[in-house]
mmCIF file of C-alpha atoms in Angstrom:
data_model
loop_
_atom_site.group_PDB
_atom_site.id
_atom_site.type_symbol
_atom_site.label_atom_id
_atom_site.label_comp_id
_atom_site.label_asym_id
_atom_site.label_seq_id
_atom_site.Cartn_x
_atom_site.Cartn_y
_atom_site.Cartn_z
ATOM 1 C CA MET J 1 111.432 103.986 126.045
ATOM 2 C CA SER J 2 113.366 104.681 122.900
ATOM 3 C CA GLY J 3 113.076 108.013 121.188
ATOM 4 C CA PHE J 4 111.379 106.500 118.187
ATOM 5 C CA TRP J 5 108.458 105.141 120.180
ATOM 6 C CA ARG J 6 108.180 108.224 122.374
ATOM 7 C CA LEU J 7 107.768 110.290 119.254
ATOM 8 C CA TRP J 8 105.016 108.014 117.957
ATOM 9 C CA ARG J 9 103.243 107.862 121.310
ATOM 10 C CA ASP J 10 103.217 111.615 121.659
ATOM 11 C CA GLN J 11 101.809 111.998 118.161
ATOM 12 C CA PHE J 12 99.189 109.345 118.605
ATOM 13 C CA SER J 13 96.586 110.015 121.259
ATOM 14 C CA GLN J 14 93.816 107.410 121.552
ATOM 15 C CA GLU J 15 91.616 109.391 119.184
ATOM 16 C CA HIS J 16 94.447 109.522 116.713
ATOM 17 C CA VAL J 17 95.061 105.807 117.019
ATOM 18 C CA ASP J 18 91.444 104.933 116.313
ATOM 19 C CA ARG J 19 91.343 107.179 113.300
ATOM 20 C CA PHE J 20 94.677 105.849 112.100
ATOM 21 C CA ARG J 21 93.265 102.368 112.350
ATOM 22 C CA GLN J 22 90.283 103.316 110.244
ATOM 23 C CA ILE J 23 92.341 105.115 107.642
ATOM 24 C CA ARG J 24 94.968 102.428 107.466
ATOM 25 C CA GLY J 25 92.249 99.862 106.938
ATOM 26 C CA PHE J 26 92.043 97.998 103.719
ATOM 27 C CA THR J 27 89.355 100.237 102.297
ATOM 28 C CA HIS J 28 91.802 102.994 101.501
ATOM 29 C CA PHE J 29 94.417 102.263 98.914
ATOM 30 C CA PRO J 30 97.477 104.378 99.767
ATOM 31 C CA GLY J 31 97.608 106.011 96.361
ATOM 32 C CA CYS J 32 94.017 107.246 96.532
ATOM 33 C CA SER J 33 93.423 110.937 96.015
ATOM 34 C CA GLU J 34 90.821 112.824 98.038
ATOM 35 C CA ILE J 35 88.371 113.037 95.157
ATOM 36 C CA GLN J 36 88.654 109.298 94.633
ATOM 37 C CA LYS J 37 87.822 108.739 98.287
ATOM 38 C CA ILE J 38 84.765 110.980 97.975
ATOM 39 C CA LEU J 39 83.581 109.019 94.964
ATOM 40 C CA SER J 40 84.267 105.729 96.750
ATOM 41 C CA VAL J 41 86.401 104.377 93.934
ATOM 42 C CA CYS J 42 89.460 103.469 96.000
ATOM 43 C CA CYS J 43 88.134 99.941 96.130
ATOM 44 C CA VAL J 44 88.866 99.525 92.439
ATOM 45 C CA PHE J 45 92.514 100.386 92.857
ATOM 46 C CA GLN J 46 92.784 98.074 95.808
ATOM 47 C CA VAL J 47 91.529 95.281 93.562
ATOM 48 C CA HIS J 48 94.382 95.992 91.133
ATOM 49 C CA SER J 49 96.858 95.690 93.974
ATOM 50 C CA PHE J 50 95.386 92.428 95.268
ATOM 51 C CA THR J 51 95.141 90.895 91.811
ATOM 52 C CA ASP J 52 98.803 91.693 91.227
ATOM 53 C CA VAL J 53 99.937 89.975 94.413
ATOM 54 C CA CYS J 54 97.550 87.027 94.224
ATOM 55 C CA TRP J 55 98.262 86.305 90.579
ATOM 56 C CA ASP J 56 101.883 85.636 91.508
ATOM 57 C CA LYS J 57 100.813 83.411 94.381
ATOM 58 C CA CYS J 58 98.130 81.423 92.602
ATOM 59 C CA VAL J 59 98.567 81.274 88.850
ATOM 60 C CA ASP J 60 101.366 79.093 87.500
ATOM 61 C CA SER J 61 100.696 79.108 83.790
ATOM 62 C CA PRO J 62 97.588 80.652 82.235
ATOM 63 C CA GLY J 63 95.335 77.967 80.735
ATOM 64 C CA SER J 64 92.086 78.082 78.788
ATOM 65 C CA LYS J 65 90.231 78.881 81.973
ATOM 66 C CA LEU J 66 90.847 79.371 85.708
ATOM 67 C CA ASP J 67 90.498 75.984 87.355
ATOM 68 C CA TYR J 68 88.810 75.427 90.711
ATOM 69 C CA ARG J 69 92.082 75.239 92.625
ATOM 70 C CA THR J 70 93.247 78.588 91.247
ATOM 71 C CA GLU J 71 89.894 80.260 91.939
ATOM 72 C CA THR J 72 89.983 79.039 95.537
ATOM 73 C CA CYS J 73 93.577 80.193 95.911
ATOM 74 C CA LEU J 74 92.685 83.679 94.667
ATOM 75 C CA GLN J 75 89.758 83.947 97.094
ATOM 76 C CA ASN J 76 91.883 82.740 100.010
ATOM 77 C CA CYS J 77 94.648 85.096 99.001
ATOM 78 C CA VAL J 78 92.405 88.166 99.210
ATOM 79 C CA GLU J 79 90.955 87.129 102.559
ATOM 80 C CA ARG J 80 94.367 86.320 104.074
ATOM 81 C CA PHE J 81 95.887 89.530 102.747
ATOM 82 C CA ILE J 82 93.136 91.510 104.450
ATOM 83 C CA ASP J 83 93.604 89.477 107.647
ATOM 84 C CA THR J 84 97.322 90.265 107.504
ATOM 85 C CA THR J 85 96.630 93.963 107.050
ATOM 86 C CA LEU J 86 94.308 94.019 110.041
ATOM 87 C CA THR J 87 96.742 92.012 112.190
ATOM 88 C CA ILE J 88 99.601 94.345 111.408
ATOM 89 C CA THR J 89 97.507 97.467 111.972
ATOM 90 C CA ASN J 90 96.196 96.234 115.304
ATOM 91 C CA ARG J 91 99.565 95.076 116.565
ATOM 92 C CA PHE J 92 101.262 98.262 115.455
ATOM 93 C CA THR J 93 98.751 100.492 117.243
ATOM 94 C CA GLN J 94 99.216 98.350 120.368
ATOM 95 C CA MET J 95 102.964 98.786 120.097
ATOM 96 C CA VAL J 96 102.598 102.526 119.747
ATOM 97 C CA GLN J 97 100.318 102.750 122.756
ATOM 98 C CA LYS J 98 102.593 100.629 124.927
ATOM 99 C CA GLY J 99 105.751 102.245 123.628
ATOM 100 C CA THR J 100 107.434 98.854 123.421
ATOM 101 C CA HIS J 101 109.506 97.523 120.578
ATOM 102 C CA MET B 1 74.594 112.716 92.054
ATOM 103 C CA ASP B 2 71.595 114.190 90.224
ATOM 104 C CA GLY B 3 70.791 117.859 90.555
ATOM 105 C CA PHE B 4 74.401 118.875 91.081
ATOM 106 C CA GLY B 5 74.795 120.973 88.000
ATOM 107 C CA SER B 6 71.700 123.134 88.188
ATOM 108 C CA ASP B 7 72.414 124.779 91.550
ATOM 109 C CA PHE B 8 76.075 125.486 91.070
ATOM 110 C CA SER B 9 76.554 127.502 87.918
ATOM 111 C CA ALA B 10 78.456 130.736 88.339
ATOM 112 C CA GLY B 11 76.966 132.879 85.614
ATOM 113 C CA GLY B 12 78.329 136.346 85.036
ATOM 114 C CA SER B 13 80.975 136.753 82.398
ATOM 115 C CA GLY B 14 80.208 133.512 80.576
ATOM 116 C CA GLY B 15 82.557 131.387 82.708
ATOM 117 C CA LYS B 16 80.115 128.762 83.846
ATOM 118 C CA ILE B 17 81.332 126.345 86.522
ATOM 119 C CA ASP B 18 79.081 123.339 86.335
ATOM 120 C CA ALA B 19 79.754 120.866 89.133
ATOM 121 C CA GLY B 20 77.967 118.187 87.150
ATOM 122 C CA THR B 21 80.363 118.583 84.229
ATOM 123 C CA ILE B 22 83.349 118.464 86.566
ATOM 124 C CA MET B 23 81.972 115.285 88.111
ATOM 125 C CA GLU B 24 81.657 113.722 84.675
ATOM 126 C CA GLN B 25 85.202 114.677 83.783
ATOM 127 C CA VAL B 26 86.506 113.252 87.028
ATOM 128 C CA LYS B 27 84.655 110.008 86.378
ATOM 129 C CA VAL B 28 86.206 109.781 82.925
ATOM 130 C CA GLN B 29 89.663 110.407 84.367
ATOM 131 C CA ILE B 30 89.128 107.701 86.944
ATOM 132 C CA ALA B 31 87.952 105.286 84.247
ATOM 133 C CA VAL B 32 91.076 106.052 82.234
ATOM 134 C CA ALA B 33 93.319 105.624 85.277
ATOM 135 C CA ASN B 34 91.574 102.337 86.054
ATOM 136 C CA ALA B 35 92.153 101.029 82.525
ATOM 137 C CA GLN B 36 95.792 102.160 82.570
ATOM 138 C CA GLU B 37 96.376 100.415 85.869
ATOM 139 C CA LEU B 38 94.827 97.198 84.563
ATOM 140 C CA LEU B 39 96.802 97.240 81.318
ATOM 141 C CA GLN B 40 100.094 98.076 82.986
ATOM 142 C CA ARG B 41 99.861 95.240 85.494
ATOM 143 C CA MET B 42 98.482 92.806 82.920
ATOM 144 C CA THR B 43 101.362 93.586 80.580
ATOM 145 C CA ASP B 44 103.880 93.055 83.342
ATOM 146 C CA LYS B 45 102.396 89.706 84.382
ATOM 147 C CA CYS B 46 101.907 88.355 80.893
ATOM 148 C CA PHE B 47 105.350 89.359 79.751
ATOM 149 C CA LYS B 48 106.789 87.443 82.706
ATOM 150 C CA LYS B 49 104.632 84.379 82.022
ATOM 151 C CA CYS B 50 104.845 84.251 78.249
ATOM 152 C CA ILE B 51 108.155 85.593 77.064
ATOM 153 C CA GLY B 52 111.166 83.516 77.994
ATOM 154 C CA LYS B 53 114.238 84.662 76.213
ATOM 155 C CA PRO B 54 113.203 87.663 74.104
ATOM 156 C CA GLY B 55 113.665 86.954 70.374
ATOM 157 C CA SER B 56 113.601 89.292 67.446
ATOM 158 C CA SER B 57 109.782 89.173 67.316
ATOM 159 C CA LEU B 58 106.835 87.629 69.149
ATOM 160 C CA ASP B 59 106.297 84.154 67.736
ATOM 161 C CA ASN B 60 102.933 82.368 67.446
ATOM 162 C CA SER B 61 103.100 80.549 70.772
ATOM 163 C CA GLU B 62 104.006 83.770 72.556
ATOM 164 C CA GLN B 63 101.088 85.587 70.894
ATOM 165 C CA LYS B 64 98.672 82.804 71.907
ATOM 166 C CA CYS B 65 100.042 82.794 75.432
ATOM 167 C CA ILE B 66 99.578 86.544 75.715
ATOM 168 C CA ALA B 67 95.946 86.303 74.557
ATOM 169 C CA MET B 68 95.207 83.517 77.018
ATOM 170 C CA CYS B 69 97.055 85.284 79.785
ATOM 171 C CA MET B 70 94.994 88.437 79.252
ATOM 172 C CA ASP B 71 91.757 86.465 79.529
ATOM 173 C CA ARG B 72 92.920 84.683 82.659
ATOM 174 C CA TYR B 73 94.146 87.902 84.226
ATOM 175 C CA MET B 74 90.729 89.484 83.736
ATOM 176 C CA ASP B 75 89.087 86.356 85.178
ATOM 177 C CA ALA B 76 91.393 86.636 88.172
ATOM 178 C CA TRP B 77 90.592 90.338 88.501
ATOM 179 C CA ASN B 78 86.879 89.566 88.597
ATOM 180 C CA THR B 79 87.344 86.844 91.204
ATOM 181 C CA VAL B 80 89.428 89.144 93.378
ATOM 182 C CA SER B 81 86.906 91.971 92.971
ATOM 183 C CA ARG B 82 83.983 89.761 94.019
ATOM 184 C CA THR B 83 85.870 88.344 97.004
ATOM 185 C CA TYR B 84 87.046 91.773 98.102
ATOM 186 C CA ASN B 85 83.582 93.323 97.859
ATOM 187 C CA SER B 86 81.897 90.568 99.831
ATOM 188 C CA ARG B 87 84.613 90.807 102.498
ATOM 189 C CA LEU B 88 84.059 94.569 102.685
ATOM 190 C CA GLN B 89 80.333 94.015 103.176
ATOM 191 C CA ARG B 90 80.999 91.537 105.976
ATOM 192 C CA GLU B 91 83.416 93.909 107.704
ATOM 193 C CA ARG B 92 80.985 96.820 107.412
ATOM 194 C CA ALA B 93 78.154 94.702 108.828
ATOM 195 C CA ARG B 94 80.361 94.065 111.858
ATOM 196 C CA MET B 95 81.266 97.696 112.581
#
């Protein structure tokens, strides 16, 4: 096992891994301060992040309103981004536990 | 959130620490940060969409584009917010 993964495995007991999974989940925007977490306002900043990414993916040129195709794209974008986050988190914690690369 | 302030004042020498007031100030700061975040990203997106080769001023079509872009960005923000919140509810129901 490479040194990198040994280091991670030693740091991450099962309890650690479960908590890491929770924290890393999409409900906590990385830039959130502790007070923001207490007030449950991290969600708002996550919305800013998603809107930024999904605007680039879904909006070509701004018209007089958002058409149905764009609305659907935005909704799908959010859902798939969250799915991606969960997939990466789960796979990463598996990798850490197995110590494989 | 109610009843915070009344139990937490440190009297004494006139320096009164009111947790309720602090809460209010924090909420204001968060509202400001939220607005700043929105405006910064909106500006970035709409500049990219609306301004091609920068001229010596913003012409009429660029101004109109910016106005439309702002409206659409806020529409998009609302859509994303709704989708995100309902996904959160579904995930929480599963836990």
